[in-house]
Amino acid sequence: MKKPYLVAPSILSADFSRLGEEVKAVETAGADRLHVDVMDGHFVPNLTIGRPIIDSLSKVSSLPLDIHLMVNEPARMISYFFSSGIDSITIHLEAVEESHKDRTVKNLLETIQKNNILAGLALKPKTPVEKIFPLLSYIDLVLIMTVEPGFGGQSLIPQSVSKISIIKEKLRKQGLDNVLVHVDGGVNDKTVSLLSSADVLISGHFIFKHNNYKEAISILKTGSI
Ligand code: DX5
Ligand code: ZN
């Protein structure tokens, strides 16, 4: 039997006027990690939060904080997050300039890891998963986006789902079973059955719009209602 998924509520769909309470509520309801979307209004057409709010979150919650960095040229910004008590920083492959892309990404991942933070690599739905094959030995987590990044509450793109099992299998073959595969976008009670190769389910709208966070998280953990 498959072990339960880890569940990471995405605070993008939380009530920001009560963010501390929302975070404590999902923690009590069984969340395993907290997913924090940082957007710059350029890589994606939306703006969200930065270091001050992340610092506040780390004070109210003992959950590991995963930072999903949706910003162009993340090298400009990653060090800004280094002393925030966070667990992981995930950068987007597409956010790095084309010239010497693999070398630049590798350097960024190593810089993150040198600061005792787990390093992740994210892919937009249209980016072929094979593009990260040369970089697998430098990462701690993969984030497969199943919606176009930028907004919560969108529908999962079915064509992006096959990448989850492909990357999981590739990691297994390379002896990298410790690299966790995260899935982000449109994850809910209806789509969870499609995501069986994933390790971590990120979910915003489904959890924070549910009238019972514990029930929502438990549906995702077990993959069934
Ligand atoms: C979208 C974000 C997601 C988003 C997921 O760009 O990366 O983390 O909050 O939200 P749902 O689960 O509502 O699709
Ligand atoms: Zn995200």
PDB file of C-alpha atoms and ligand atoms in Angstrom:
ATOM      1  CA  MET A   1       0.000   0.000   0.000  1.00  0.00           C
ATOM      2  CA  LYS A   2       1.257   3.470  -0.892  1.00  0.00           C
ATOM      3  CA  LYS A   3       2.395   5.581   2.050  1.00  0.00           C
ATOM      4  CA  PRO A   4       0.217   8.662   2.674  1.00  0.00           C
ATOM      5  CA  TYR A   5       1.077  11.809   0.758  1.00  0.00           C
ATOM      6  CA  LEU A   6       2.631  14.704   2.601  1.00  0.00           C
ATOM      7  CA  VAL A   7       0.314  17.701   2.348  1.00  0.00           C
ATOM      8  CA  ALA A   8       1.497  21.293   2.006  1.00  0.00           C
ATOM      9  CA  PRO A   9      -1.277  23.913   2.143  1.00  0.00           C
ATOM     10  CA  SER A  10      -0.513  26.835  -0.161  1.00  0.00           C
ATOM     11  CA  ILE A  11      -1.187  30.020   1.786  1.00  0.00           C
ATOM     12  CA  LEU A  12      -2.050  31.892  -1.406  1.00  0.00           C
ATOM     13  CA  SER A  13      -5.696  30.914  -0.823  1.00  0.00           C
ATOM     14  CA  ALA A  14      -5.681  31.700   2.912  1.00  0.00           C
ATOM     15  CA  ASP A  15      -7.440  34.721   4.385  1.00  0.00           C
ATOM     16  CA  PHE A  16      -4.485  37.121   4.592  1.00  0.00           C
ATOM     17  CA  SER A  17      -6.268  39.330   7.121  1.00  0.00           C
ATOM     18  CA  ARG A  18      -6.003  36.361   9.550  1.00  0.00           C
ATOM     19  CA  LEU A  19      -2.862  34.716   8.208  1.00  0.00           C
ATOM     20  CA  GLY A  20      -1.436  33.676  11.579  1.00  0.00           C
ATOM     21  CA  GLU A  21      -4.697  31.977  12.576  1.00  0.00           C
ATOM     22  CA  GLU A  22      -5.001  30.302   9.174  1.00  0.00           C
ATOM     23  CA  VAL A  23      -1.510  28.860   9.434  1.00  0.00           C
ATOM     24  CA  LYS A  24      -2.091  27.582  12.954  1.00  0.00           C
ATOM     25  CA  ALA A  25      -5.391  26.050  11.820  1.00  0.00           C
ATOM     26  CA  VAL A  26      -3.829  24.014   9.005  1.00  0.00           C
ATOM     27  CA  GLU A  27      -0.991  22.979  11.319  1.00  0.00           C
ATOM     28  CA  THR A  28      -3.514  21.655  13.856  1.00  0.00           C
ATOM     29  CA  ALA A  29      -5.448  20.031  11.011  1.00  0.00           C
ATOM     30  CA  GLY A  30      -2.469  17.848  10.085  1.00  0.00           C
ATOM     31  CA  ALA A  31      -0.510  19.794   7.456  1.00  0.00           C
ATOM     32  CA  ASP A  32       3.039  18.508   6.980  1.00  0.00           C
ATOM     33  CA  ARG A  33       4.596  21.613   5.444  1.00  0.00           C
ATOM     34  CA  LEU A  34       3.590  25.128   4.463  1.00  0.00           C
ATOM     35  CA  HIS A  35       3.864  26.225   0.832  1.00  0.00           C
ATOM     36  CA  VAL A  36       4.631  29.913   0.325  1.00  0.00           C
ATOM     37  CA  ASP A  37       4.344  31.435  -3.163  1.00  0.00           C
ATOM     38  CA  VAL A  38       6.655  34.383  -3.811  1.00  0.00           C
ATOM     39  CA  MET A  39       5.760  36.170  -7.068  1.00  0.00           C
ATOM     40  CA  ASP A  40       7.363  39.204  -8.686  1.00  0.00           C
ATOM     41  CA  GLY A  41       4.760  40.425 -11.199  1.00  0.00           C
ATOM     42  CA  HIS A  42       7.213  39.597 -14.053  1.00  0.00           C
ATOM     43  CA  PHE A  43       7.797  35.858 -14.154  1.00  0.00           C
ATOM     44  CA  VAL A  44       4.089  35.599 -13.396  1.00  0.00           C
ATOM     45  CA  PRO A  45       1.477  38.340 -13.733  1.00  0.00           C
ATOM     46  CA  ASN A  46       0.824  38.460  -9.996  1.00  0.00           C
ATOM     47  CA  LEU A  47       2.527  39.838  -6.914  1.00  0.00           C
ATOM     48  CA  THR A  48       2.469  38.202  -3.500  1.00  0.00           C
ATOM     49  CA  ILE A  49       4.651  38.345  -0.440  1.00  0.00           C
ATOM     50  CA  GLY A  50       8.291  38.619   0.575  1.00  0.00           C
ATOM     51  CA  ARG A  51      10.621  38.329   3.505  1.00  0.00           C
ATOM     52  CA  PRO A  52       8.707  40.285   6.199  1.00  0.00           C
ATOM     53  CA  ILE A  53       5.683  38.005   6.012  1.00  0.00           C
ATOM     54  CA  ILE A  54       7.834  34.874   5.783  1.00  0.00           C
ATOM     55  CA  ASP A  55       9.673  35.980   8.940  1.00  0.00           C
ATOM     56  CA  SER A  56       6.327  36.405  10.703  1.00  0.00           C
ATOM     57  CA  LEU A  57       5.138  32.991   9.518  1.00  0.00           C
ATOM     58  CA  SER A  58       8.209  31.265  10.873  1.00  0.00           C
ATOM     59  CA  LYS A  59       7.398  32.768  14.288  1.00  0.00           C
ATOM     60  CA  VAL A  60       3.816  31.491  14.440  1.00  0.00           C
ATOM     61  CA  SER A  61       4.342  28.039  12.926  1.00  0.00           C
ATOM     62  CA  SER A  62       6.702  25.177  13.516  1.00  0.00           C
ATOM     63  CA  LEU A  63       5.887  23.647  10.129  1.00  0.00           C
ATOM     64  CA  PRO A  64       8.709  23.522   7.572  1.00  0.00           C
ATOM     65  CA  LEU A  65       8.334  26.486   5.202  1.00  0.00           C
ATOM     66  CA  ASP A  66       8.730  25.777   1.482  1.00  0.00           C
ATOM     67  CA  ILE A  67       9.350  28.879  -0.600  1.00  0.00           C
ATOM     68  CA  HIS A  68       8.176  28.610  -4.228  1.00  0.00           C
ATOM     69  CA  LEU A  69      10.028  31.379  -5.977  1.00  0.00           C
ATOM     70  CA  MET A  70       8.190  32.590  -9.083  1.00  0.00           C
ATOM     71  CA  VAL A  71      10.567  35.408  -9.945  1.00  0.00           C
ATOM     72  CA  ASN A  72      12.756  36.147 -12.955  1.00  0.00           C
ATOM     73  CA  GLU A  73      16.488  35.709 -12.441  1.00  0.00           C
ATOM     74  CA  PRO A  74      16.219  34.223  -8.930  1.00  0.00           C
ATOM     75  CA  ALA A  75      19.960  34.838  -8.383  1.00  0.00           C
ATOM     76  CA  ARG A  76      19.035  38.452  -7.630  1.00  0.00           C
ATOM     77  CA  MET A  77      16.906  37.397  -4.737  1.00  0.00           C
ATOM     78  CA  ILE A  78      17.666  34.049  -3.138  1.00  0.00           C
ATOM     79  CA  SER A  79      20.068  35.389  -0.506  1.00  0.00           C
ATOM     80  CA  TYR A  80      17.264  37.644   0.715  1.00  0.00           C
ATOM     81  CA  PHE A  81      15.587  34.524   2.155  1.00  0.00           C
ATOM     82  CA  PHE A  82      18.604  32.821   3.662  1.00  0.00           C
ATOM     83  CA  SER A  83      18.103  33.769   7.290  1.00  0.00           C
ATOM     84  CA  SER A  84      14.343  33.358   7.440  1.00  0.00           C
ATOM     85  CA  GLY A  85      14.314  29.943   9.131  1.00  0.00           C
ATOM     86  CA  ILE A  86      12.935  28.303   6.009  1.00  0.00           C
ATOM     87  CA  ASP A  87      13.244  24.691   4.952  1.00  0.00           C
ATOM     88  CA  SER A  88      13.422  24.858   1.162  1.00  0.00           C
ATOM     89  CA  ILE A  89      13.680  27.266  -1.746  1.00  0.00           C
ATOM     90  CA  THR A  90      12.410  26.130  -5.136  1.00  0.00           C
ATOM     91  CA  ILE A  91      13.408  28.069  -8.232  1.00  0.00           C
ATOM     92  CA  HIS A  92      11.925  27.774 -11.718  1.00  0.00           C
ATOM     93  CA  LEU A  93      14.059  26.399 -14.540  1.00  0.00           C
ATOM     94  CA  GLU A  94      12.290  28.816 -16.907  1.00  0.00           C
ATOM     95  CA  ALA A  95      13.212  31.839 -14.766  1.00  0.00           C
ATOM     96  CA  VAL A  96      16.916  31.536 -15.527  1.00  0.00           C
ATOM     97  CA  GLU A  97      18.424  33.104 -18.642  1.00  0.00           C
ATOM     98  CA  GLU A  98      18.998  30.674 -21.544  1.00  0.00           C
ATOM     99  CA  SER A  99      22.750  31.188 -21.893  1.00  0.00           C
ATOM    100  CA  HIS A 100      24.626  28.712 -19.674  1.00  0.00           C
ATOM    101  CA  LYS A 101      21.279  27.802 -18.096  1.00  0.00           C
ATOM    102  CA  ASP A 102      22.308  24.444 -16.617  1.00  0.00           C
ATOM    103  CA  ARG A 103      25.496  25.865 -15.107  1.00  0.00           C
ATOM    104  CA  THR A 104      23.660  28.869 -13.652  1.00  0.00           C
ATOM    105  CA  VAL A 105      20.927  26.678 -12.173  1.00  0.00           C
ATOM    106  CA  LYS A 106      23.487  24.278 -10.689  1.00  0.00           C
ATOM    107  CA  ASN A 107      25.324  27.195  -9.037  1.00  0.00           C
ATOM    108  CA  LEU A 108      22.086  28.546  -7.623  1.00  0.00           C
ATOM    109  CA  LEU A 109      21.077  25.175  -6.211  1.00  0.00           C
ATOM    110  CA  GLU A 110      24.496  24.754  -4.623  1.00  0.00           C
ATOM    111  CA  THR A 111      24.322  28.235  -3.105  1.00  0.00           C
ATOM    112  CA  ILE A 112      20.963  27.417  -1.544  1.00  0.00           C
ATOM    113  CA  GLN A 113      22.282  24.125  -0.135  1.00  0.00           C
ATOM    114  CA  LYS A 114      25.433  25.765   1.268  1.00  0.00           C
ATOM    115  CA  ASN A 115      23.087  27.845   3.401  1.00  0.00           C
ATOM    116  CA  ASN A 116      21.540  24.681   4.857  1.00  0.00           C
ATOM    117  CA  ILE A 117      18.322  25.071   2.906  1.00  0.00           C
ATOM    118  CA  LEU A 118      16.913  22.370   0.661  1.00  0.00           C
ATOM    119  CA  ALA A 119      17.068  23.270  -3.031  1.00  0.00           C
ATOM    120  CA  GLY A 120      14.177  22.630  -5.390  1.00  0.00           C
ATOM    121  CA  LEU A 121      13.607  22.940  -9.102  1.00  0.00           C
ATOM    122  CA  ALA A 122      10.160  23.716 -10.539  1.00  0.00           C
ATOM    123  CA  LEU A 123       8.768  23.223 -14.022  1.00  0.00           C
ATOM    124  CA  LYS A 124       5.845  24.981 -15.682  1.00  0.00           C
ATOM    125  CA  PRO A 125       3.257  22.714 -17.336  1.00  0.00           C
ATOM    126  CA  LYS A 126       4.630  23.141 -20.875  1.00  0.00           C
ATOM    127  CA  THR A 127       8.297  22.553 -19.997  1.00  0.00           C
ATOM    128  CA  PRO A 128       9.386  18.989 -20.850  1.00  0.00           C
ATOM    129  CA  VAL A 129      10.461  17.101 -17.752  1.00  0.00           C
ATOM    130  CA  GLU A 130      13.580  15.811 -19.566  1.00  0.00           C
ATOM    131  CA  LYS A 131      15.040  19.332 -19.286  1.00  0.00           C
ATOM    132  CA  ILE A 132      15.883  18.742 -15.643  1.00  0.00           C
ATOM    133  CA  PHE A 133      17.428  15.289 -16.091  1.00  0.00           C
ATOM    134  CA  PRO A 134      21.013  16.689 -16.160  1.00  0.00           C
ATOM    135  CA  LEU A 135      20.382  18.518 -12.877  1.00  0.00           C
ATOM    136  CA  LEU A 136      18.816  15.788 -10.762  1.00  0.00           C
ATOM    137  CA  SER A 137      21.870  15.079  -8.643  1.00  0.00           C
ATOM    138  CA  TYR A 138      21.945  18.710  -7.475  1.00  0.00           C
ATOM    139  CA  ILE A 139      18.401  18.957  -6.162  1.00  0.00           C
ATOM    140  CA  ASP A 140      16.503  17.993  -3.026  1.00  0.00           C
ATOM    141  CA  LEU A 141      13.025  18.328  -4.509  1.00  0.00           C
ATOM    142  CA  VAL A 142      11.214  18.618  -7.831  1.00  0.00           C
ATOM    143  CA  LEU A 143       8.066  20.693  -8.161  1.00  0.00           C
ATOM    144  CA  ILE A 144       5.806  19.769 -11.060  1.00  0.00           C
ATOM    145  CA  MET A 145       3.327  22.532 -11.812  1.00  0.00           C
ATOM    146  CA  THR A 146      -0.032  21.261 -12.967  1.00  0.00           C
ATOM    147  CA  VAL A 147      -1.428  24.761 -13.639  1.00  0.00           C
ATOM    148  CA  GLU A 148       0.196  27.815 -15.182  1.00  0.00           C
ATOM    149  CA  PRO A 149       1.889  29.560 -12.250  1.00  0.00           C
ATOM    150  CA  GLY A 150       0.469  32.797 -10.898  1.00  0.00           C
ATOM    151  CA  PHE A 151      -2.912  32.145  -9.361  1.00  0.00           C
ATOM    152  CA  GLY A 152      -4.717  29.787  -7.020  1.00  0.00           C
ATOM    153  CA  GLY A 153      -8.016  28.082  -7.765  1.00  0.00           C
ATOM    154  CA  GLN A 154      -7.281  27.014 -11.359  1.00  0.00           C
ATOM    155  CA  SER A 155      -8.117  23.619 -12.868  1.00  0.00           C
ATOM    156  CA  LEU A 156      -5.385  20.999 -13.133  1.00  0.00           C
ATOM    157  CA  ILE A 157      -4.008  20.599 -16.673  1.00  0.00           C
ATOM    158  CA  PRO A 158      -4.331  16.856 -17.426  1.00  0.00           C
ATOM    159  CA  GLN A 159      -1.453  16.872 -19.971  1.00  0.00           C
ATOM    160  CA  SER A 160       1.000  17.836 -17.229  1.00  0.00           C
ATOM    161  CA  VAL A 161       0.282  14.812 -15.053  1.00  0.00           C
ATOM    162  CA  SER A 162       2.408  12.218 -16.885  1.00  0.00           C
ATOM    163  CA  LYS A 163       5.555  14.156 -15.912  1.00  0.00           C
ATOM    164  CA  ILE A 164       5.060  13.106 -12.280  1.00  0.00           C
ATOM    165  CA  SER A 165       5.545   9.389 -12.879  1.00  0.00           C
ATOM    166  CA  ILE A 166       8.302   9.998 -15.452  1.00  0.00           C
ATOM    167  CA  ILE A 167      10.410  12.017 -13.008  1.00  0.00           C
ATOM    168  CA  LYS A 168       9.721   9.672 -10.108  1.00  0.00           C
ATOM    169  CA  GLU A 169      10.874   6.694 -12.173  1.00  0.00           C
ATOM    170  CA  LYS A 170      13.964   8.535 -13.406  1.00  0.00           C
ATOM    171  CA  LEU A 171      14.887   9.455  -9.821  1.00  0.00           C
ATOM    172  CA  ARG A 172      14.395   5.866  -8.718  1.00  0.00           C
ATOM    173  CA  LYS A 173      16.630   4.565 -11.505  1.00  0.00           C
ATOM    174  CA  GLN A 174      19.354   7.020 -10.490  1.00  0.00           C
ATOM    175  CA  GLY A 175      19.126   5.978  -6.833  1.00  0.00           C
ATOM    176  CA  LEU A 176      17.724   9.390  -5.885  1.00  0.00           C
ATOM    177  CA  ASP A 177      14.650   8.165  -3.992  1.00  0.00           C
ATOM    178  CA  ASN A 178      15.239  10.805  -1.325  1.00  0.00           C
ATOM    179  CA  VAL A 179      14.335  13.574  -3.812  1.00  0.00           C
ATOM    180  CA  LEU A 180      10.683  14.352  -3.143  1.00  0.00           C
ATOM    181  CA  VAL A 181       8.307  15.111  -5.999  1.00  0.00           C
ATOM    182  CA  HIS A 182       5.895  17.944  -5.223  1.00  0.00           C
ATOM    183  CA  VAL A 183       2.784  18.631  -7.306  1.00  0.00           C
ATOM    184  CA  ASP A 184       1.311  22.129  -7.380  1.00  0.00           C
ATOM    185  CA  GLY A 185      -1.902  23.375  -8.951  1.00  0.00           C
ATOM    186  CA  GLY A 186      -5.494  22.190  -9.047  1.00  0.00           C
ATOM    187  CA  VAL A 187      -4.911  19.483  -6.434  1.00  0.00           C
ATOM    188  CA  ASN A 188      -8.225  18.515  -4.824  1.00  0.00           C
ATOM    189  CA  ASP A 189     -10.463  15.560  -3.967  1.00  0.00           C
ATOM    190  CA  LYS A 190     -11.307  15.023  -7.655  1.00  0.00           C
ATOM    191  CA  THR A 191      -7.750  15.125  -9.021  1.00  0.00           C
ATOM    192  CA  VAL A 192      -5.798  13.399  -6.246  1.00  0.00           C
ATOM    193  CA  SER A 193      -6.341   9.972  -7.811  1.00  0.00           C
ATOM    194  CA  LEU A 194      -4.258  11.093 -10.832  1.00  0.00           C
ATOM    195  CA  LEU A 195      -1.220  11.958  -8.741  1.00  0.00           C
ATOM    196  CA  SER A 196      -0.165   8.625  -7.286  1.00  0.00           C
ATOM    197  CA  SER A 197       3.562   9.016  -8.076  1.00  0.00           C
ATOM    198  CA  ALA A 198       3.833  12.266  -6.134  1.00  0.00           C
ATOM    199  CA  ASP A 199       5.264  12.563  -2.613  1.00  0.00           C
ATOM    200  CA  VAL A 200       4.012  16.010  -1.593  1.00  0.00           C
ATOM    201  CA  LEU A 201       0.649  17.467  -2.584  1.00  0.00           C
ATOM    202  CA  ILE A 202       0.476  21.255  -2.548  1.00  0.00           C
ATOM    203  CA  SER A 203      -3.065  22.565  -2.339  1.00  0.00           C
ATOM    204  CA  GLY A 204      -4.450  26.042  -1.791  1.00  0.00           C
ATOM    205  CA  HIS A 205      -8.020  26.532  -2.879  1.00  0.00           C
ATOM    206  CA  PHE A 206      -9.281  23.060  -1.943  1.00  0.00           C
ATOM    207  CA  ILE A 207      -7.979  23.268   1.629  1.00  0.00           C
ATOM    208  CA  PHE A 208      -8.593  26.924   2.473  1.00  0.00           C
ATOM    209  CA  LYS A 209     -12.067  27.048   0.905  1.00  0.00           C
ATOM    210  CA  HIS A 210     -13.121  23.821   2.630  1.00  0.00           C
ATOM    211  CA  ASN A 211     -15.271  24.231   5.730  1.00  0.00           C
ATOM    212  CA  ASN A 212     -13.195  21.633   7.578  1.00  0.00           C
ATOM    213  CA  TYR A 213      -9.420  21.869   7.081  1.00  0.00           C
ATOM    214  CA  LYS A 214      -8.800  18.562   8.859  1.00  0.00           C
ATOM    215  CA  GLU A 215     -11.169  16.724   6.553  1.00  0.00           C
ATOM    216  CA  ALA A 216      -9.682  18.374   3.443  1.00  0.00           C
ATOM    217  CA  ILE A 217      -6.116  17.499   4.462  1.00  0.00           C
ATOM    218  CA  SER A 218      -7.053  13.965   5.375  1.00  0.00           C
ATOM    219  CA  ILE A 219      -8.759  13.424   1.990  1.00  0.00           C
ATOM    220  CA  LEU A 220      -5.545  14.500   0.269  1.00  0.00           C
ATOM    221  CA  LYS A 221      -3.262  12.453   2.541  1.00  0.00           C
ATOM    222  CA  THR A 222      -5.006   9.209   1.847  1.00  0.00           C
ATOM    223  CA  GLY A 223      -5.999  10.075  -1.706  1.00  0.00           C
ATOM    224  CA  SER A 224      -9.604   9.172  -1.022  1.00  0.00           C
ATOM    225  CA  ILE A 225     -12.826  10.510   0.462  1.00  0.00           C
TER     226      ILE A 225
HETATM  227  C1  DX5 B   1       0.183  28.908  -8.307  1.00  0.00           C
HETATM  228  C2  DX5 B   1       0.825  28.500  -7.028  1.00  0.00           C
HETATM  229  C3  DX5 B   1       0.133  27.473  -6.255  1.00  0.00           C
HETATM  230  C4  DX5 B   1      -1.281  27.760  -5.884  1.00  0.00           C
HETATM  231  C5  DX5 B   1      -1.994  26.447  -5.904  1.00  0.00           C
HETATM  232  O1  DX5 B   1       1.090  29.612  -9.066  1.00  0.00           O
HETATM  233  O2  DX5 B   1       2.144  28.050  -7.237  1.00  0.00           O
HETATM  234  O3  DX5 B   1       0.873  27.106  -5.087  1.00  0.00           O
HETATM  235  O4  DX5 B   1      -1.455  28.382  -4.649  1.00  0.00           O
HETATM  236  O5  DX5 B   1      -3.295  26.708  -5.665  1.00  0.00           O
HETATM  237  P1  DX5 B   1      -4.492  25.718  -5.973  1.00  0.00           P
HETATM  238  O6  DX5 B   1      -4.314  24.520  -5.122  1.00  0.00           O
HETATM  239  O7  DX5 B   1      -5.646  26.562  -5.580  1.00  0.00           O
HETATM  240  O8  DX5 B   1      -4.447  25.404  -7.449  1.00  0.00           O
HETATM  241 ZN    ZN B   2       3.193  27.252  -5.533  1.00  0.00          ZN
END
